[in-house]
Amino acid sequence: GESVGLHLPTLSVQEGDNSIINCAYSNSASDYFIWYKQESGKGPQFIIDIRSNMDKRQGQRVTVLLNKTVKHLSLQIAATQPGDSAVYFCAENSQAGTALIFGKGTTLSVSS
Amino acid sequence: NAGVTQTPKFQVLKTGQSMTLQCAQDMNHNSMYWYRQDPGMGLRLIYYSASEGTTDKGEVPNGYNVSRLNKREFSLRLESAAPSQTSVYFCASSDLGVSQPQHFGDGTRLSIL
């Protein structure tokens, strides 16, 4: 079946460090991947996406890496700030192409 | 610049009661979605509407119905609420189907006693 998972449910870093959040996906046919940030009491907020014809995409302080060989997705956050503390979800488009399939999330805690 | 607006934000129901969760988007998106989020789990798709006039079941549709009222509005109805439907419900919208970013509202927190 389809599933999107994350390697670690929690990640704790110091302010200013770089953070790496990992995600494994199971469907080799998926061609679109997306990262969301969810703060307490809020809805998921789009961070960055990547299509399968790319292996890297950069945004403001964030980079997404896609390794299709091992079906692995990662989100790198540079110079992590306390405001980055949140739950991060990866998602992929479903086999049927009907909707996104979400992983369970990684909670990032940033201490100053 | 509201984006996706959900009402109500909180609701407590008794088992067997019915209610409708409302969602509206102002981004002129074609596709809209309803998800539920339970503790320790990611979002699971209940129903979606790829375009105005169409609706389809997602992963967990049982106990729910939806209406795509127009391009802006997509409602979710619980006909006879059950405690297992206690959850946070999120509405989302996107342009041109699933391989585009979905934009989410801030959710409806629903408790069923």
PDB file of C-alpha atoms in Angstrom:
ATOM      1  CA  GLY A   1       0.000   0.000   0.000  1.00  0.00           C
ATOM      2  CA  GLU A   2       0.948   3.641  -0.042  1.00  0.00           C
ATOM      3  CA  SER A   3       2.528   5.273   2.934  1.00  0.00           C
ATOM      4  CA  VAL A   4       4.692   8.204   3.714  1.00  0.00           C
ATOM      5  CA  GLY A   5       6.676   8.021   6.892  1.00  0.00           C
ATOM      6  CA  LEU A   6       9.235   9.988   8.803  1.00  0.00           C
ATOM      7  CA  HIS A   7      12.309   8.550  10.407  1.00  0.00           C
ATOM      8  CA  LEU A   8      12.055  10.408  13.700  1.00  0.00           C
ATOM      9  CA  PRO A   9       8.959  11.614  15.533  1.00  0.00           C
ATOM     10  CA  THR A  10      10.912  14.337  17.366  1.00  0.00           C
ATOM     11  CA  LEU A  11      13.996  16.430  16.708  1.00  0.00           C
ATOM     12  CA  SER A  12      15.591  18.856  19.154  1.00  0.00           C
ATOM     13  CA  VAL A  13      18.148  21.430  18.020  1.00  0.00           C
ATOM     14  CA  GLN A  14      19.821  24.563  19.299  1.00  0.00           C
ATOM     15  CA  GLU A  15      19.026  27.945  17.827  1.00  0.00           C
ATOM     16  CA  GLY A  16      21.360  28.656  14.940  1.00  0.00           C
ATOM     17  CA  ASP A  17      21.972  24.994  14.092  1.00  0.00           C
ATOM     18  CA  ASN A  18      20.942  23.491  10.793  1.00  0.00           C
ATOM     19  CA  SER A  19      18.038  21.022  11.014  1.00  0.00           C
ATOM     20  CA  ILE A  20      17.423  18.031   8.802  1.00  0.00           C
ATOM     21  CA  ILE A  21      14.056  16.320   8.812  1.00  0.00           C
ATOM     22  CA  ASN A  22      13.774  13.068   6.923  1.00  0.00           C
ATOM     23  CA  CYS A  23      10.959  11.271   5.205  1.00  0.00           C
ATOM     24  CA  ALA A  24      10.728   7.918   3.419  1.00  0.00           C
ATOM     25  CA  TYR A  25       8.079   7.222   0.841  1.00  0.00           C
ATOM     26  CA  SER A  26       6.986   3.890  -0.554  1.00  0.00           C
ATOM     27  CA  ASN A  27       5.416   4.635  -3.940  1.00  0.00           C
ATOM     28  CA  SER A  28       8.060   4.828  -6.651  1.00  0.00           C
ATOM     29  CA  ALA A  29       5.425   6.216  -9.035  1.00  0.00           C
ATOM     30  CA  SER A  30       4.879   9.371  -6.951  1.00  0.00           C
ATOM     31  CA  ASP A  31       6.009  12.442  -8.865  1.00  0.00           C
ATOM     32  CA  TYR A  32       5.202  15.304  -6.513  1.00  0.00           C
ATOM     33  CA  PHE A  33       6.310  15.874  -2.931  1.00  0.00           C
ATOM     34  CA  ILE A  34       5.586  18.640  -0.492  1.00  0.00           C
ATOM     35  CA  TRP A  35       6.582  19.778   2.987  1.00  0.00           C
ATOM     36  CA  TYR A  36       4.242  21.442   5.434  1.00  0.00           C
ATOM     37  CA  LYS A  37       4.784  23.157   8.783  1.00  0.00           C
ATOM     38  CA  GLN A  38       2.044  22.996  11.389  1.00  0.00           C
ATOM     39  CA  GLU A  39       2.094  25.193  14.462  1.00  0.00           C
ATOM     40  CA  SER A  40      -0.045  24.460  17.478  1.00  0.00           C
ATOM     41  CA  GLY A  41      -3.691  25.296  16.847  1.00  0.00           C
ATOM     42  CA  LYS A  42      -3.107  26.119  13.195  1.00  0.00           C
ATOM     43  CA  GLY A  43      -3.557  24.409   9.879  1.00  0.00           C
ATOM     44  CA  PRO A  44      -0.619  23.028   7.868  1.00  0.00           C
ATOM     45  CA  GLN A  45       1.328  25.753   6.104  1.00  0.00           C
ATOM     46  CA  PHE A  46       3.028  25.101   2.768  1.00  0.00           C
ATOM     47  CA  ILE A  47       6.824  25.323   2.950  1.00  0.00           C
ATOM     48  CA  ILE A  48       8.248  23.944  -0.275  1.00  0.00           C
ATOM     49  CA  ASP A  49       7.523  21.343  -2.927  1.00  0.00           C
ATOM     50  CA  ILE A  50       9.509  19.370  -5.465  1.00  0.00           C
ATOM     51  CA  ARG A  51       8.693  17.330  -8.533  1.00  0.00           C
ATOM     52  CA  SER A  52      10.335  14.045  -9.389  1.00  0.00           C
ATOM     53  CA  ASN A  53      12.297  15.543 -12.294  1.00  0.00           C
ATOM     54  CA  MET A  54      14.380  17.463  -9.747  1.00  0.00           C
ATOM     55  CA  ASP A  55      16.613  16.287  -6.915  1.00  0.00           C
ATOM     56  CA  LYS A  56      17.015  19.570  -5.074  1.00  0.00           C
ATOM     57  CA  ARG A  57      15.045  22.739  -4.610  1.00  0.00           C
ATOM     58  CA  GLN A  58      15.844  25.742  -2.460  1.00  0.00           C
ATOM     59  CA  GLY A  59      13.662  28.292  -0.794  1.00  0.00           C
ATOM     60  CA  GLN A  60      14.276  30.907   1.828  1.00  0.00           C
ATOM     61  CA  ARG A  61      16.388  29.099   4.490  1.00  0.00           C
ATOM     62  CA  VAL A  62      14.938  25.762   3.400  1.00  0.00           C
ATOM     63  CA  THR A  63      16.125  23.119   0.977  1.00  0.00           C
ATOM     64  CA  VAL A  64      14.325  19.962  -0.079  1.00  0.00           C
ATOM     65  CA  LEU A  65      16.322  17.005  -1.350  1.00  0.00           C
ATOM     66  CA  LEU A  66      14.804  14.104  -3.231  1.00  0.00           C
ATOM     67  CA  ASN A  67      16.582  10.780  -3.669  1.00  0.00           C
ATOM     68  CA  LYS A  68      14.417   8.644  -5.904  1.00  0.00           C
ATOM     69  CA  THR A  69      16.840   5.721  -5.812  1.00  0.00           C
ATOM     70  CA  VAL A  70      16.146   5.083  -2.128  1.00  0.00           C
ATOM     71  CA  LYS A  71      12.770   6.852  -2.037  1.00  0.00           C
ATOM     72  CA  HIS A  72      13.903   9.432   0.483  1.00  0.00           C
ATOM     73  CA  LEU A  73      12.936  13.055   0.980  1.00  0.00           C
ATOM     74  CA  SER A  74      14.520  15.518   3.349  1.00  0.00           C
ATOM     75  CA  LEU A  75      13.926  19.067   4.501  1.00  0.00           C
ATOM     76  CA  GLN A  76      16.907  21.117   5.555  1.00  0.00           C
ATOM     77  CA  ILE A  77      16.373  24.293   7.574  1.00  0.00           C
ATOM     78  CA  ALA A  78      19.354  26.613   7.824  1.00  0.00           C
ATOM     79  CA  ALA A  79      20.080  28.636  10.958  1.00  0.00           C
ATOM     80  CA  THR A  80      17.092  27.234  12.809  1.00  0.00           C
ATOM     81  CA  GLN A  81      15.142  29.763  14.864  1.00  0.00           C
ATOM     82  CA  PRO A  82      12.715  29.342  17.777  1.00  0.00           C
ATOM     83  CA  GLY A  83       9.911  30.277  15.379  1.00  0.00           C
ATOM     84  CA  ASP A  84      10.693  27.133  13.407  1.00  0.00           C
ATOM     85  CA  SER A  85       9.419  25.002  16.285  1.00  0.00           C
ATOM     86  CA  ALA A  86       6.455  23.089  14.884  1.00  0.00           C
ATOM     87  CA  VAL A  87       5.390  19.745  13.465  1.00  0.00           C
ATOM     88  CA  TYR A  88       6.664  19.099   9.945  1.00  0.00           C
ATOM     89  CA  PHE A  89       4.846  16.816   7.529  1.00  0.00           C
ATOM     90  CA  CYS A  90       5.924  15.442   4.212  1.00  0.00           C
ATOM     91  CA  ALA A  91       3.366  14.357   1.646  1.00  0.00           C
ATOM     92  CA  GLU A  92       3.308  12.746  -1.771  1.00  0.00           C
ATOM     93  CA  ASN A  93       0.669  12.564  -4.446  1.00  0.00           C
ATOM     94  CA  SER A  94      -1.297   9.348  -4.295  1.00  0.00           C
ATOM     95  CA  GLN A  95      -1.165   6.475  -6.767  1.00  0.00           C
ATOM     96  CA  ALA A  96      -4.627   7.325  -7.967  1.00  0.00           C
ATOM     97  CA  GLY A  97      -3.667  10.968  -8.326  1.00  0.00           C
ATOM     98  CA  THR A  98      -6.618  11.978  -6.225  1.00  0.00           C
ATOM     99  CA  ALA A  99      -5.038  13.623  -3.207  1.00  0.00           C
ATOM    100  CA  LEU A 100      -1.922  13.943  -1.091  1.00  0.00           C
ATOM    101  CA  ILE A 101      -0.802  11.168   1.244  1.00  0.00           C
ATOM    102  CA  PHE A 102       0.644  12.570   4.469  1.00  0.00           C
ATOM    103  CA  GLY A 103       3.218  11.155   6.823  1.00  0.00           C
ATOM    104  CA  LYS A 104       2.777  11.227  10.593  1.00  0.00           C
ATOM    105  CA  GLY A 105       4.984  14.238  11.224  1.00  0.00           C
ATOM    106  CA  THR A 106       8.196  15.201  13.019  1.00  0.00           C
ATOM    107  CA  THR A 107       8.062  17.621  15.936  1.00  0.00           C
ATOM    108  CA  LEU A 108      10.943  20.095  15.761  1.00  0.00           C
ATOM    109  CA  SER A 109      11.893  21.794  19.019  1.00  0.00           C
ATOM    110  CA  VAL A 110      14.331  24.684  18.912  1.00  0.00           C
ATOM    111  CA  SER A 111      15.927  25.850  22.121  1.00  0.00           C
ATOM    112  CA  SER A 112      17.679  29.188  22.507  1.00  0.00           C
TER     113      SER A 112
ATOM    114  CA  ASN B   1      -6.393  37.914   2.062  1.00  0.00           C
ATOM    115  CA  ALA B   2      -8.352  35.231   3.945  1.00  0.00           C
ATOM    116  CA  GLY B   3      -7.318  32.089   2.008  1.00  0.00           C
ATOM    117  CA  VAL B   4      -9.310  29.160   3.392  1.00  0.00           C
ATOM    118  CA  THR B   5     -11.875  29.947   6.080  1.00  0.00           C
ATOM    119  CA  GLN B   6     -13.476  27.274   8.243  1.00  0.00           C
ATOM    120  CA  THR B   7     -16.429  27.643  10.581  1.00  0.00           C
ATOM    121  CA  PRO B   8     -16.978  26.934  13.380  1.00  0.00           C
ATOM    122  CA  LYS B   9     -13.555  26.772  15.053  1.00  0.00           C
ATOM    123  CA  PHE B  10     -14.795  24.632  17.941  1.00  0.00           C
ATOM    124  CA  GLN B  11     -17.860  22.472  18.456  1.00  0.00           C
ATOM    125  CA  VAL B  12     -19.097  19.979  21.033  1.00  0.00           C
ATOM    126  CA  LEU B  13     -21.822  17.556  20.026  1.00  0.00           C
ATOM    127  CA  LYS B  14     -23.687  14.726  21.656  1.00  0.00           C
ATOM    128  CA  THR B  15     -23.701  11.288  20.078  1.00  0.00           C
ATOM    129  CA  GLY B  16     -26.365  11.134  17.382  1.00  0.00           C
ATOM    130  CA  GLN B  17     -26.505  14.858  16.690  1.00  0.00           C
ATOM    131  CA  SER B  18     -25.858  16.200  13.243  1.00  0.00           C
ATOM    132  CA  MET B  19     -23.906  19.199  12.062  1.00  0.00           C
ATOM    133  CA  THR B  20     -22.306  20.771   9.024  1.00  0.00           C
ATOM    134  CA  LEU B  21     -18.767  22.105   8.876  1.00  0.00           C
ATOM    135  CA  GLN B  22     -18.364  24.998   6.492  1.00  0.00           C
ATOM    136  CA  CYS B  23     -15.382  25.849   4.315  1.00  0.00           C
ATOM    137  CA  ALA B  24     -14.845  28.683   1.860  1.00  0.00           C
ATOM    138  CA  GLN B  25     -11.812  29.693  -0.196  1.00  0.00           C
ATOM    139  CA  ASP B  26     -11.132  32.949  -1.993  1.00  0.00           C
ATOM    140  CA  MET B  27      -8.215  31.833  -4.180  1.00  0.00           C
ATOM    141  CA  ASN B  28     -10.343  30.743  -7.145  1.00  0.00           C
ATOM    142  CA  HIS B  29      -9.120  27.164  -6.735  1.00  0.00           C
ATOM    143  CA  ASN B  30     -10.795  24.334  -8.578  1.00  0.00           C
ATOM    144  CA  SER B  31     -10.125  21.544  -6.071  1.00  0.00           C
ATOM    145  CA  MET B  32     -11.156  21.308  -2.443  1.00  0.00           C
ATOM    146  CA  TYR B  33     -10.551  18.681   0.247  1.00  0.00           C
ATOM    147  CA  TRP B  34     -11.653  17.614   3.705  1.00  0.00           C
ATOM    148  CA  TYR B  35      -9.179  15.902   6.039  1.00  0.00           C
ATOM    149  CA  ARG B  36      -9.268  14.755   9.610  1.00  0.00           C
ATOM    150  CA  GLN B  37      -6.293  14.794  11.934  1.00  0.00           C
ATOM    151  CA  ASP B  38      -6.065  12.579  14.977  1.00  0.00           C
ATOM    152  CA  PRO B  39      -3.334  12.631  17.667  1.00  0.00           C
ATOM    153  CA  GLY B  40      -0.068  11.097  16.488  1.00  0.00           C
ATOM    154  CA  MET B  41      -1.335  10.700  12.955  1.00  0.00           C
ATOM    155  CA  GLY B  42      -1.014  12.610   9.759  1.00  0.00           C
ATOM    156  CA  LEU B  43      -3.953  13.988   7.865  1.00  0.00           C
ATOM    157  CA  ARG B  44      -6.360  11.495   6.348  1.00  0.00           C
ATOM    158  CA  LEU B  45      -8.551  12.403   3.419  1.00  0.00           C
ATOM    159  CA  ILE B  46     -12.296  12.139   3.967  1.00  0.00           C
ATOM    160  CA  TYR B  47     -13.710  13.523   0.713  1.00  0.00           C
ATOM    161  CA  TYR B  48     -12.519  15.720  -2.062  1.00  0.00           C
ATOM    162  CA  SER B  49     -13.941  17.724  -4.930  1.00  0.00           C
ATOM    163  CA  ALA B  50     -11.697  17.931  -7.955  1.00  0.00           C
ATOM    164  CA  SER B  51     -13.887  20.613  -9.509  1.00  0.00           C
ATOM    165  CA  GLU B  52     -17.220  22.287  -9.010  1.00  0.00           C
ATOM    166  CA  GLY B  53     -19.997  19.753  -9.365  1.00  0.00           C
ATOM    167  CA  THR B  54     -17.918  16.677  -8.517  1.00  0.00           C
ATOM    168  CA  THR B  55     -17.170  14.924  -5.234  1.00  0.00           C
ATOM    169  CA  ASP B  56     -15.337  11.684  -4.474  1.00  0.00           C
ATOM    170  CA  LYS B  57     -14.539   9.547  -1.451  1.00  0.00           C
ATOM    171  CA  GLY B  58     -11.156   9.597   0.154  1.00  0.00           C
ATOM    172  CA  GLU B  59      -9.545   7.212   2.612  1.00  0.00           C
ATOM    173  CA  VAL B  60     -12.065   7.543   5.483  1.00  0.00           C
ATOM    174  CA  PRO B  61     -15.484   8.609   4.099  1.00  0.00           C
ATOM    175  CA  ASN B  62     -17.789   6.539   6.318  1.00  0.00           C
ATOM    176  CA  GLY B  63     -20.136   8.633   8.447  1.00  0.00           C
ATOM    177  CA  TYR B  64     -19.673  11.790   6.365  1.00  0.00           C
ATOM    178  CA  ASN B  65     -21.267  13.524   3.421  1.00  0.00           C
ATOM    179  CA  VAL B  66     -20.118  16.533   1.452  1.00  0.00           C
ATOM    180  CA  SER B  67     -21.568  19.216  -0.770  1.00  0.00           C
ATOM    181  CA  ARG B  68     -19.675  21.378  -3.234  1.00  0.00           C
ATOM    182  CA  LEU B  69     -22.054  24.293  -3.088  1.00  0.00           C
ATOM    183  CA  ASN B  70     -20.190  26.397  -5.652  1.00  0.00           C
ATOM    184  CA  LYS B  71     -16.581  26.982  -6.624  1.00  0.00           C
ATOM    185  CA  ARG B  72     -15.832  28.729  -3.318  1.00  0.00           C
ATOM    186  CA  GLU B  73     -17.621  26.524  -0.802  1.00  0.00           C
ATOM    187  CA  PHE B  74     -17.289  22.889   0.247  1.00  0.00           C
ATOM    188  CA  SER B  75     -19.180  21.632   3.288  1.00  0.00           C
ATOM    189  CA  LEU B  76     -18.801  18.469   5.364  1.00  0.00           C
ATOM    190  CA  ARG B  77     -21.794  16.967   7.129  1.00  0.00           C
ATOM    191  CA  LEU B  78     -21.986  14.504   9.986  1.00  0.00           C
ATOM    192  CA  GLU B  79     -25.485  13.031   9.893  1.00  0.00           C
ATOM    193  CA  SER B  80     -25.291  11.115  13.196  1.00  0.00           C
ATOM    194  CA  ALA B  81     -22.162  11.976  15.132  1.00  0.00           C
ATOM    195  CA  ALA B  82     -20.209   9.224  16.897  1.00  0.00           C
ATOM    196  CA  PRO B  83     -17.408   9.547  19.489  1.00  0.00           C
ATOM    197  CA  SER B  84     -14.978   8.069  16.913  1.00  0.00           C
ATOM    198  CA  GLN B  85     -15.488  11.232  14.873  1.00  0.00           C
ATOM    199  CA  THR B  86     -13.909  13.383  17.569  1.00  0.00           C
ATOM    200  CA  SER B  87     -11.056  14.977  15.672  1.00  0.00           C
ATOM    201  CA  VAL B  88      -9.695  18.136  14.136  1.00  0.00           C
ATOM    202  CA  TYR B  89     -11.095  18.704  10.666  1.00  0.00           C
ATOM    203  CA  PHE B  90      -9.184  20.608   8.026  1.00  0.00           C
ATOM    204  CA  CYS B  91     -10.379  21.940   4.729  1.00  0.00           C
ATOM    205  CA  ALA B  92      -7.919  22.619   1.928  1.00  0.00           C
ATOM    206  CA  SER B  93      -7.965  23.890  -1.615  1.00  0.00           C
ATOM    207  CA  SER B  94      -5.607  23.730  -4.553  1.00  0.00           C
ATOM    208  CA  ASP B  95      -5.366  24.751  -8.149  1.00  0.00           C
ATOM    209  CA  LEU B  96      -5.360  22.237 -11.027  1.00  0.00           C
ATOM    210  CA  GLY B  97      -5.643  19.053  -8.941  1.00  0.00           C
ATOM    211  CA  VAL B  98      -3.327  17.168  -6.616  1.00  0.00           C
ATOM    212  CA  SER B  99       0.160  18.000  -7.906  1.00  0.00           C
ATOM    213  CA  GLN B 100      -0.122  21.545  -6.667  1.00  0.00           C
ATOM    214  CA  PRO B 101       0.246  22.888  -3.134  1.00  0.00           C
ATOM    215  CA  GLN B 102      -2.852  22.523  -1.034  1.00  0.00           C
ATOM    216  CA  HIS B 103      -3.681  25.492   1.164  1.00  0.00           C
ATOM    217  CA  PHE B 104      -5.299  24.740   4.497  1.00  0.00           C
ATOM    218  CA  GLY B 105      -7.677  26.459   6.849  1.00  0.00           C
ATOM    219  CA  ASP B 106      -7.033  26.534  10.583  1.00  0.00           C
ATOM    220  CA  GLY B 107      -9.378  23.678  11.354  1.00  0.00           C
ATOM    221  CA  THR B 108     -12.531  22.848  13.281  1.00  0.00           C
ATOM    222  CA  ARG B 109     -11.979  21.111  16.601  1.00  0.00           C
ATOM    223  CA  LEU B 110     -14.901  18.760  17.078  1.00  0.00           C
ATOM    224  CA  SER B 111     -15.655  16.782  20.230  1.00  0.00           C
ATOM    225  CA  ILE B 112     -18.435  14.235  20.365  1.00  0.00           C
ATOM    226  CA  LEU B 113     -19.578  13.094  23.784  1.00  0.00           C
TER     227      LEU B 113
END
